[in-house]
Amino acid sequence: MIEKHDVRSVSLEGLTEKNLSAFNSFIKTLREFEVPEGDGVIDLFLKEQYRRDCLQMGAAAQLEISAMLESVLPLESAEAFEKANPVGKDGKVRFDKDGEEKREDEMIKILMKEKGISVIVLGGGHDLSDRMKLSSVQYVRVSSKQYEGVSRH
């Protein structure tokens, strides 16, 4: 899809203007890191840490690290993202449906500012289909067979 549709960037859930600089700094660090070739204890540790860091950053970040994407863009408003956080200061989890809907509305506002094809990366719990019908865009939701199987149970 990247080559066929000339996709140069992806918008990422959880990424805001507020944390974009830290995200980009870590991408730069991972891109410049020279993975050791040896099999000594330190080399193996560094290889494993690099692998874990890349996994934690996610697919969009890995595509930017490998230069297949030019950039990963914020999909979130920091304020809406923080308000929708289900983990309270007391550590208890409370899902706020209104907060989550406002968060998704903010995502759409951000997306509508982009031109051309927009690719977004969201967790499976999000489905913007209903909200996107209100605008003049085509929304295609893609998920893996593994996720579909797990999410039904």
Short mmCIF file of N, CA and C in Angstrom, two decimals:
data_model
loop_
_atom_site.label_atom_id
_atom_site.label_comp_id
_atom_site.label_asym_id
_atom_site.label_seq_id
_atom_site.Cartn_x
_atom_site.Cartn_y
_atom_site.Cartn_z
N MET A 1 0.82 -1.19 0.00
CA MET A 1 0.00 0.00 0.00
C MET A 1 0.87 1.25 0.00
N ILE A 2 1.99 1.20 0.70
CA ILE A 2 2.87 2.37 0.77
C ILE A 2 3.32 2.78 -0.62
N GLU A 3 3.79 1.82 -1.39
CA GLU A 3 4.29 2.13 -2.73
C GLU A 3 3.15 2.38 -3.72
N LYS A 4 2.13 1.54 -3.68
CA LYS A 4 1.03 1.65 -4.65
C LYS A 4 0.30 2.98 -4.55
N HIS A 5 0.09 3.45 -3.33
CA HIS A 5 -0.66 4.70 -3.12
C HIS A 5 0.23 5.87 -2.72
N ASP A 6 1.54 5.67 -2.79
CA ASP A 6 2.51 6.72 -2.46
C ASP A 6 2.26 7.30 -1.06
N VAL A 7 2.04 6.42 -0.10
CA VAL A 7 1.82 6.84 1.29
C VAL A 7 3.16 7.26 1.88
N ARG A 8 3.23 8.47 2.39
CA ARG A 8 4.48 8.99 2.96
C ARG A 8 4.43 9.11 4.48
N SER A 9 3.21 9.10 5.02
CA SER A 9 3.09 9.21 6.48
C SER A 9 1.87 8.43 6.96
N VAL A 10 1.89 8.14 8.25
CA VAL A 10 0.81 7.42 8.91
C VAL A 10 0.48 8.19 10.18
N SER A 11 -0.80 8.33 10.49
CA SER A 11 -1.22 8.97 11.74
C SER A 11 -1.43 7.89 12.78
N LEU A 12 -0.92 8.12 13.98
CA LEU A 12 -0.84 7.08 15.00
C LEU A 12 -1.62 7.42 16.26
N GLU A 13 -2.44 6.47 16.70
CA GLU A 13 -3.15 6.58 17.97
C GLU A 13 -2.15 6.74 19.10
N GLY A 14 -2.45 7.61 20.04
CA GLY A 14 -1.58 7.82 21.19
C GLY A 14 -0.52 8.88 20.97
N LEU A 15 -0.31 9.26 19.73
CA LEU A 15 0.70 10.28 19.42
C LEU A 15 0.02 11.64 19.34
N THR A 16 0.56 12.60 20.10
CA THR A 16 0.02 13.96 20.15
C THR A 16 1.12 14.95 19.81
N GLU A 17 0.75 16.19 19.57
CA GLU A 17 1.77 17.24 19.36
C GLU A 17 2.66 17.33 20.60
N LYS A 18 2.08 17.05 21.76
CA LYS A 18 2.79 17.15 23.03
C LYS A 18 3.91 16.11 23.16
N ASN A 19 3.69 14.89 22.67
CA ASN A 19 4.71 13.85 22.82
C ASN A 19 5.43 13.52 21.50
N LEU A 20 5.15 14.29 20.45
CA LEU A 20 5.75 14.04 19.13
C LEU A 20 7.27 14.19 19.15
N SER A 21 7.78 15.19 19.83
CA SER A 21 9.22 15.44 19.87
C SER A 21 9.96 14.25 20.50
N ALA A 22 9.44 13.74 21.61
CA ALA A 22 10.06 12.59 22.27
C ALA A 22 9.99 11.35 21.37
N PHE A 23 8.85 11.17 20.71
CA PHE A 23 8.68 10.05 19.77
C PHE A 23 9.72 10.13 18.66
N ASN A 24 9.84 11.30 18.04
CA ASN A 24 10.80 11.48 16.94
C ASN A 24 12.24 11.32 17.40
N SER A 25 12.55 11.75 18.62
CA SER A 25 13.90 11.56 19.16
C SER A 25 14.23 10.08 19.30
N PHE A 26 13.25 9.31 19.77
CA PHE A 26 13.49 7.88 19.94
C PHE A 26 13.61 7.19 18.58
N ILE A 27 12.80 7.61 17.60
CA ILE A 27 12.91 7.08 16.24
C ILE A 27 14.33 7.34 15.71
N LYS A 28 14.83 8.56 15.91
CA LYS A 28 16.17 8.92 15.44
C LYS A 28 17.22 8.04 16.11
N THR A 29 17.08 7.81 17.41
CA THR A 29 18.02 6.96 18.14
C THR A 29 18.01 5.54 17.58
N LEU A 30 16.82 4.99 17.36
CA LEU A 30 16.72 3.63 16.83
C LEU A 30 17.26 3.54 15.40
N ARG A 31 17.01 4.57 14.61
CA ARG A 31 17.48 4.57 13.22
C ARG A 31 19.02 4.61 13.17
N GLU A 32 19.62 5.36 14.07
CA GLU A 32 21.08 5.53 14.06
C GLU A 32 21.82 4.43 14.81
N PHE A 33 21.10 3.64 15.58
CA PHE A 33 21.73 2.58 16.37
C PHE A 33 22.35 1.53 15.45
N GLU A 34 23.58 1.17 15.73
CA GLU A 34 24.25 0.13 14.97
C GLU A 34 24.11 -1.19 15.73
N VAL A 35 23.27 -2.06 15.20
CA VAL A 35 23.03 -3.35 15.84
C VAL A 35 24.31 -4.17 15.77
N PRO A 36 24.81 -4.64 16.92
CA PRO A 36 26.06 -5.39 16.92
C PRO A 36 25.92 -6.72 16.17
N GLU A 37 27.02 -7.16 15.59
CA GLU A 37 27.01 -8.40 14.82
C GLU A 37 27.48 -9.60 15.63
N GLY A 38 28.12 -9.35 16.76
CA GLY A 38 28.68 -10.44 17.55
C GLY A 38 27.63 -11.23 18.30
N ASP A 39 28.11 -12.29 18.98
CA ASP A 39 27.20 -13.10 19.77
C ASP A 39 27.63 -13.20 21.23
N GLY A 40 28.41 -12.20 21.64
CA GLY A 40 28.79 -12.12 23.04
C GLY A 40 27.60 -11.66 23.89
N VAL A 41 27.75 -11.75 25.19
CA VAL A 41 26.66 -11.41 26.10
C VAL A 41 26.16 -9.99 25.89
N ILE A 42 27.06 -9.03 25.80
CA ILE A 42 26.65 -7.63 25.62
C ILE A 42 25.97 -7.45 24.26
N ASP A 43 26.55 -8.04 23.22
CA ASP A 43 25.95 -7.94 21.88
C ASP A 43 24.54 -8.52 21.86
N LEU A 44 24.38 -9.68 22.45
CA LEU A 44 23.05 -10.32 22.48
C LEU A 44 22.06 -9.47 23.27
N PHE A 45 22.53 -8.89 24.38
CA PHE A 45 21.66 -8.02 25.17
C PHE A 45 21.21 -6.81 24.35
N LEU A 46 22.16 -6.16 23.66
CA LEU A 46 21.84 -4.98 22.86
C LEU A 46 20.90 -5.31 21.70
N LYS A 47 21.12 -6.45 21.06
CA LYS A 47 20.23 -6.88 19.98
C LYS A 47 18.81 -7.09 20.50
N GLU A 48 18.71 -7.75 21.64
CA GLU A 48 17.39 -8.01 22.22
C GLU A 48 16.70 -6.72 22.64
N GLN A 49 17.45 -5.80 23.23
CA GLN A 49 16.86 -4.52 23.64
C GLN A 49 16.38 -3.73 22.43
N TYR A 50 17.16 -3.74 21.37
CA TYR A 50 16.76 -3.06 20.13
C TYR A 50 15.48 -3.68 19.58
N ARG A 51 15.43 -5.00 19.56
CA ARG A 51 14.24 -5.70 19.07
C ARG A 51 13.01 -5.32 19.89
N ARG A 52 13.16 -5.29 21.21
CA ARG A 52 12.04 -4.93 22.09
C ARG A 52 11.62 -3.48 21.91
N ASP A 53 12.58 -2.60 21.77
CA ASP A 53 12.26 -1.18 21.55
C ASP A 53 11.46 -1.01 20.25
N CYS A 54 11.89 -1.69 19.20
CA CYS A 54 11.18 -1.60 17.91
C CYS A 54 9.76 -2.15 18.03
N LEU A 55 9.61 -3.28 18.71
CA LEU A 55 8.28 -3.86 18.91
C LEU A 55 7.38 -2.91 19.69
N GLN A 56 7.93 -2.33 20.75
CA GLN A 56 7.15 -1.41 21.58
C GLN A 56 6.72 -0.17 20.81
N MET A 57 7.55 0.31 19.92
CA MET A 57 7.21 1.50 19.14
C MET A 57 6.13 1.22 18.12
N GLY A 58 6.03 -0.01 17.64
CA GLY A 58 4.95 -0.39 16.73
C GLY A 58 5.34 -0.37 15.27
N ALA A 59 4.40 -0.85 14.45
CA ALA A 59 4.65 -1.03 13.02
C ALA A 59 4.92 0.29 12.30
N ALA A 60 4.14 1.32 12.61
CA ALA A 60 4.33 2.61 11.93
C ALA A 60 5.73 3.15 12.20
N ALA A 61 6.17 3.07 13.45
CA ALA A 61 7.50 3.55 13.80
C ALA A 61 8.58 2.72 13.10
N GLN A 62 8.37 1.41 13.01
CA GLN A 62 9.34 0.56 12.33
C GLN A 62 9.46 0.92 10.86
N LEU A 63 8.34 1.28 10.24
CA LEU A 63 8.38 1.71 8.84
C LEU A 63 9.12 3.03 8.68
N GLU A 64 8.99 3.90 9.68
CA GLU A 64 9.75 5.16 9.62
C GLU A 64 11.24 4.90 9.87
N ILE A 65 11.55 4.03 10.81
CA ILE A 65 12.95 3.69 11.09
C ILE A 65 13.62 3.14 9.83
N SER A 66 12.91 2.31 9.09
CA SER A 66 13.47 1.70 7.88
C SER A 66 13.38 2.63 6.66
N ALA A 67 12.87 3.84 6.85
CA ALA A 67 12.73 4.86 5.80
C ALA A 67 11.68 4.51 4.74
N MET A 68 10.79 3.57 5.04
CA MET A 68 9.68 3.29 4.12
C MET A 68 8.61 4.38 4.24
N LEU A 69 8.54 5.00 5.41
CA LEU A 69 7.67 6.16 5.63
C LEU A 69 8.55 7.36 5.94
N GLU A 70 8.09 8.54 5.53
CA GLU A 70 8.83 9.76 5.85
C GLU A 70 8.55 10.20 7.28
N SER A 71 7.31 9.97 7.73
CA SER A 71 6.97 10.44 9.08
C SER A 71 5.77 9.70 9.65
N VAL A 72 5.68 9.76 10.97
CA VAL A 72 4.51 9.29 11.70
C VAL A 72 3.91 10.54 12.33
N LEU A 73 2.62 10.76 12.10
CA LEU A 73 1.95 11.99 12.52
C LEU A 73 1.05 11.75 13.73
N PRO A 74 0.84 12.79 14.53
CA PRO A 74 -0.08 12.67 15.66
C PRO A 74 -1.52 12.52 15.18
N LEU A 75 -2.24 11.61 15.80
CA LEU A 75 -3.66 11.42 15.52
C LEU A 75 -4.51 11.92 16.67
N GLU A 76 -3.87 12.35 17.73
CA GLU A 76 -4.58 12.68 18.96
C GLU A 76 -4.45 14.14 19.35
N SER A 77 -5.49 14.64 19.99
CA SER A 77 -5.43 15.89 20.73
C SER A 77 -4.99 15.49 22.14
N ALA A 78 -3.94 16.11 22.65
CA ALA A 78 -3.43 15.73 23.97
C ALA A 78 -4.52 15.84 25.04
N GLU A 79 -5.30 16.90 24.98
CA GLU A 79 -6.35 17.11 25.98
C GLU A 79 -7.40 16.00 25.92
N ALA A 80 -7.90 15.68 24.74
CA ALA A 80 -8.92 14.64 24.60
C ALA A 80 -8.35 13.27 24.97
N PHE A 81 -7.10 13.03 24.59
CA PHE A 81 -6.44 11.76 24.90
C PHE A 81 -6.32 11.57 26.41
N GLU A 82 -5.90 12.63 27.11
CA GLU A 82 -5.75 12.54 28.56
C GLU A 82 -7.09 12.40 29.26
N LYS A 83 -8.11 13.12 28.79
CA LYS A 83 -9.44 13.03 29.41
C LYS A 83 -10.06 11.65 29.23
N ALA A 84 -9.77 10.99 28.12
CA ALA A 84 -10.35 9.67 27.84
C ALA A 84 -9.59 8.53 28.51
N ASN A 85 -8.45 8.84 29.12
CA ASN A 85 -7.65 7.80 29.77
C ASN A 85 -8.50 7.10 30.83
N PRO A 86 -8.72 5.79 30.67
CA PRO A 86 -9.58 5.08 31.62
C PRO A 86 -8.94 4.82 32.98
N VAL A 87 -7.64 5.02 33.10
CA VAL A 87 -6.96 4.78 34.37
C VAL A 87 -6.94 6.07 35.17
N GLY A 88 -7.67 6.07 36.29
CA GLY A 88 -7.76 7.25 37.14
C GLY A 88 -6.50 7.44 37.97
N LYS A 89 -6.41 8.58 38.62
CA LYS A 89 -5.26 8.87 39.48
C LYS A 89 -5.16 7.88 40.63
N ASP A 90 -6.30 7.27 40.98
CA ASP A 90 -6.32 6.27 42.05
C ASP A 90 -5.93 4.87 41.54
N GLY A 91 -5.66 4.77 40.23
CA GLY A 91 -5.28 3.49 39.64
C GLY A 91 -6.44 2.63 39.19
N LYS A 92 -7.66 3.06 39.48
CA LYS A 92 -8.83 2.28 39.07
C LYS A 92 -9.18 2.57 37.62
N VAL A 93 -9.70 1.56 36.94
CA VAL A 93 -10.06 1.69 35.53
C VAL A 93 -11.56 1.95 35.41
N ARG A 94 -11.87 3.07 34.76
CA ARG A 94 -13.27 3.45 34.51
C ARG A 94 -13.37 3.91 33.07
N PHE A 95 -14.15 3.20 32.27
CA PHE A 95 -14.31 3.57 30.87
C PHE A 95 -15.31 4.71 30.78
N ASP A 96 -14.93 5.79 30.13
CA ASP A 96 -15.78 6.96 29.95
C ASP A 96 -16.20 7.02 28.48
N LYS A 97 -17.42 6.55 28.20
CA LYS A 97 -17.89 6.48 26.81
C LYS A 97 -17.91 7.86 26.16
N ASP A 98 -18.40 8.88 26.88
CA ASP A 98 -18.43 10.24 26.33
C ASP A 98 -17.02 10.75 26.03
N GLY A 99 -16.11 10.50 26.96
CA GLY A 99 -14.72 10.92 26.77
C GLY A 99 -14.09 10.25 25.56
N GLU A 100 -14.39 8.97 25.38
CA GLU A 100 -13.85 8.23 24.24
C GLU A 100 -14.45 8.73 22.93
N GLU A 101 -15.74 9.06 22.94
CA GLU A 101 -16.38 9.60 21.73
C GLU A 101 -15.80 10.96 21.36
N LYS A 102 -15.55 11.80 22.37
CA LYS A 102 -14.93 13.11 22.11
C LYS A 102 -13.51 12.93 21.57
N ARG A 103 -12.81 11.94 22.12
CA ARG A 103 -11.45 11.65 21.65
C ARG A 103 -11.49 11.26 20.17
N GLU A 104 -12.41 10.39 19.80
CA GLU A 104 -12.51 9.96 18.40
C GLU A 104 -12.94 11.12 17.50
N ASP A 105 -13.81 12.00 18.01
CA ASP A 105 -14.19 13.19 17.23
C ASP A 105 -12.98 14.07 16.96
N GLU A 106 -12.12 14.21 17.96
CA GLU A 106 -10.89 15.00 17.78
C GLU A 106 -9.96 14.34 16.76
N MET A 107 -9.90 13.01 16.77
CA MET A 107 -9.09 12.30 15.78
C MET A 107 -9.56 12.65 14.37
N ILE A 108 -10.87 12.66 14.18
CA ILE A 108 -11.42 12.96 12.86
C ILE A 108 -11.12 14.39 12.45
N LYS A 109 -11.19 15.33 13.40
CA LYS A 109 -10.84 16.72 13.08
C LYS A 109 -9.40 16.82 12.58
N ILE A 110 -8.52 16.10 13.23
CA ILE A 110 -7.11 16.10 12.83
C ILE A 110 -6.96 15.48 11.44
N LEU A 111 -7.64 14.37 11.21
CA LEU A 111 -7.57 13.70 9.90
C LEU A 111 -8.10 14.56 8.78
N MET A 112 -9.15 15.31 9.04
CA MET A 112 -9.78 16.12 8.00
C MET A 112 -8.88 17.26 7.53
N LYS A 113 -7.85 17.59 8.30
CA LYS A 113 -6.89 18.63 7.89
C LYS A 113 -5.89 18.10 6.87
N GLU A 114 -5.75 16.76 6.80
CA GLU A 114 -4.79 16.16 5.88
C GLU A 114 -5.35 16.15 4.46
N LYS A 115 -4.47 16.09 3.51
CA LYS A 115 -4.86 16.03 2.09
C LYS A 115 -4.49 14.66 1.53
N GLY A 116 -5.25 14.19 0.57
CA GLY A 116 -4.95 12.91 -0.06
C GLY A 116 -5.34 11.74 0.81
N ILE A 117 -4.65 10.63 0.61
CA ILE A 117 -4.94 9.41 1.36
C ILE A 117 -4.33 9.51 2.74
N SER A 118 -5.14 9.25 3.75
CA SER A 118 -4.66 9.22 5.13
C SER A 118 -4.72 7.79 5.63
N VAL A 119 -3.63 7.33 6.19
CA VAL A 119 -3.58 6.01 6.79
C VAL A 119 -3.43 6.22 8.28
N ILE A 120 -4.30 5.56 9.04
CA ILE A 120 -4.24 5.69 10.50
C ILE A 120 -4.04 4.32 11.12
N VAL A 121 -3.39 4.31 12.27
CA VAL A 121 -3.18 3.07 13.01
C VAL A 121 -3.89 3.23 14.35
N LEU A 122 -4.93 2.40 14.53
CA LEU A 122 -5.73 2.43 15.75
C LEU A 122 -5.81 1.03 16.33
N GLY A 123 -6.02 0.95 17.63
CA GLY A 123 -6.32 -0.33 18.25
C GLY A 123 -7.67 -0.83 17.78
N GLY A 124 -7.89 -2.12 17.91
CA GLY A 124 -9.12 -2.74 17.42
C GLY A 124 -10.39 -2.26 18.09
N GLY A 125 -10.28 -1.64 19.25
CA GLY A 125 -11.45 -1.15 19.96
C GLY A 125 -12.06 0.09 19.32
N HIS A 126 -11.36 0.67 18.37
CA HIS A 126 -11.87 1.88 17.70
C HIS A 126 -12.47 1.51 16.35
N ASP A 127 -13.61 2.10 16.06
CA ASP A 127 -14.23 1.97 14.74
C ASP A 127 -14.86 3.31 14.43
N LEU A 128 -14.24 4.03 13.52
CA LEU A 128 -14.70 5.38 13.18
C LEU A 128 -15.73 5.38 12.06
N SER A 129 -16.21 4.22 11.66
CA SER A 129 -17.14 4.11 10.52
C SER A 129 -18.32 5.06 10.63
N ASP A 130 -19.01 5.04 11.76
CA ASP A 130 -20.20 5.89 11.92
C ASP A 130 -19.86 7.37 11.82
N ARG A 131 -18.76 7.78 12.42
CA ARG A 131 -18.38 9.19 12.39
C ARG A 131 -17.91 9.63 11.00
N MET A 132 -17.29 8.72 10.28
CA MET A 132 -16.77 9.07 8.95
C MET A 132 -17.87 9.18 7.91
N LYS A 133 -19.02 8.56 8.16
CA LYS A 133 -20.14 8.67 7.22
C LYS A 133 -20.64 10.11 7.14
N LEU A 134 -20.39 10.87 8.18
CA LEU A 134 -20.84 12.25 8.22
C LEU A 134 -20.00 13.15 7.32
N SER A 135 -18.84 12.68 6.93
CA SER A 135 -17.95 13.52 6.11
C SER A 135 -17.85 12.93 4.69
N SER A 136 -17.18 13.65 3.85
CA SER A 136 -17.09 13.24 2.45
C SER A 136 -15.81 12.44 2.19
N VAL A 137 -15.61 11.40 2.99
CA VAL A 137 -14.43 10.56 2.82
C VAL A 137 -14.83 9.10 2.75
N GLN A 138 -13.94 8.30 2.22
CA GLN A 138 -14.14 6.86 2.24
C GLN A 138 -13.29 6.31 3.37
N TYR A 139 -13.90 5.52 4.23
CA TYR A 139 -13.21 4.95 5.39
C TYR A 139 -13.18 3.44 5.21
N VAL A 140 -11.99 2.87 5.23
CA VAL A 140 -11.84 1.43 5.10
C VAL A 140 -11.15 0.92 6.36
N ARG A 141 -11.81 0.02 7.06
CA ARG A 141 -11.26 -0.53 8.30
C ARG A 141 -10.67 -1.90 8.00
N VAL A 142 -9.43 -2.11 8.41
CA VAL A 142 -8.74 -3.36 8.15
C VAL A 142 -8.29 -3.95 9.48
N SER A 143 -8.50 -5.25 9.66
CA SER A 143 -7.97 -5.92 10.85
C SER A 143 -7.54 -7.32 10.46
N SER A 144 -6.73 -7.92 11.30
CA SER A 144 -6.22 -9.26 10.99
C SER A 144 -7.24 -10.32 11.38
N LYS A 145 -7.11 -11.50 10.79
CA LYS A 145 -8.00 -12.61 11.14
C LYS A 145 -7.80 -13.01 12.59
N GLN A 146 -6.56 -12.94 13.06
CA GLN A 146 -6.28 -13.29 14.45
C GLN A 146 -7.03 -12.36 15.40
N TYR A 147 -7.00 -11.05 15.11
CA TYR A 147 -7.70 -10.10 15.97
C TYR A 147 -9.20 -10.36 15.94
N GLU A 148 -9.75 -10.57 14.76
CA GLU A 148 -11.18 -10.81 14.63
C GLU A 148 -11.59 -12.03 15.45
N GLY A 149 -10.78 -13.09 15.41
CA GLY A 149 -11.08 -14.29 16.17
C GLY A 149 -11.04 -14.06 17.67
N VAL A 150 -10.06 -13.32 18.13
CA VAL A 150 -9.91 -13.04 19.56
C VAL A 150 -10.99 -12.08 20.04
N SER A 151 -11.31 -11.07 19.25
CA SER A 151 -12.25 -10.03 19.70
C SER A 151 -13.68 -10.53 19.79
N ARG A 152 -14.00 -11.62 19.14
CA ARG A 152 -15.36 -12.17 19.23
C ARG A 152 -15.59 -12.90 20.54
N HIS A 153 -14.54 -13.28 21.22
CA HIS A 153 -14.68 -14.08 22.44
C HIS A 153 -14.63 -13.24 23.68
#
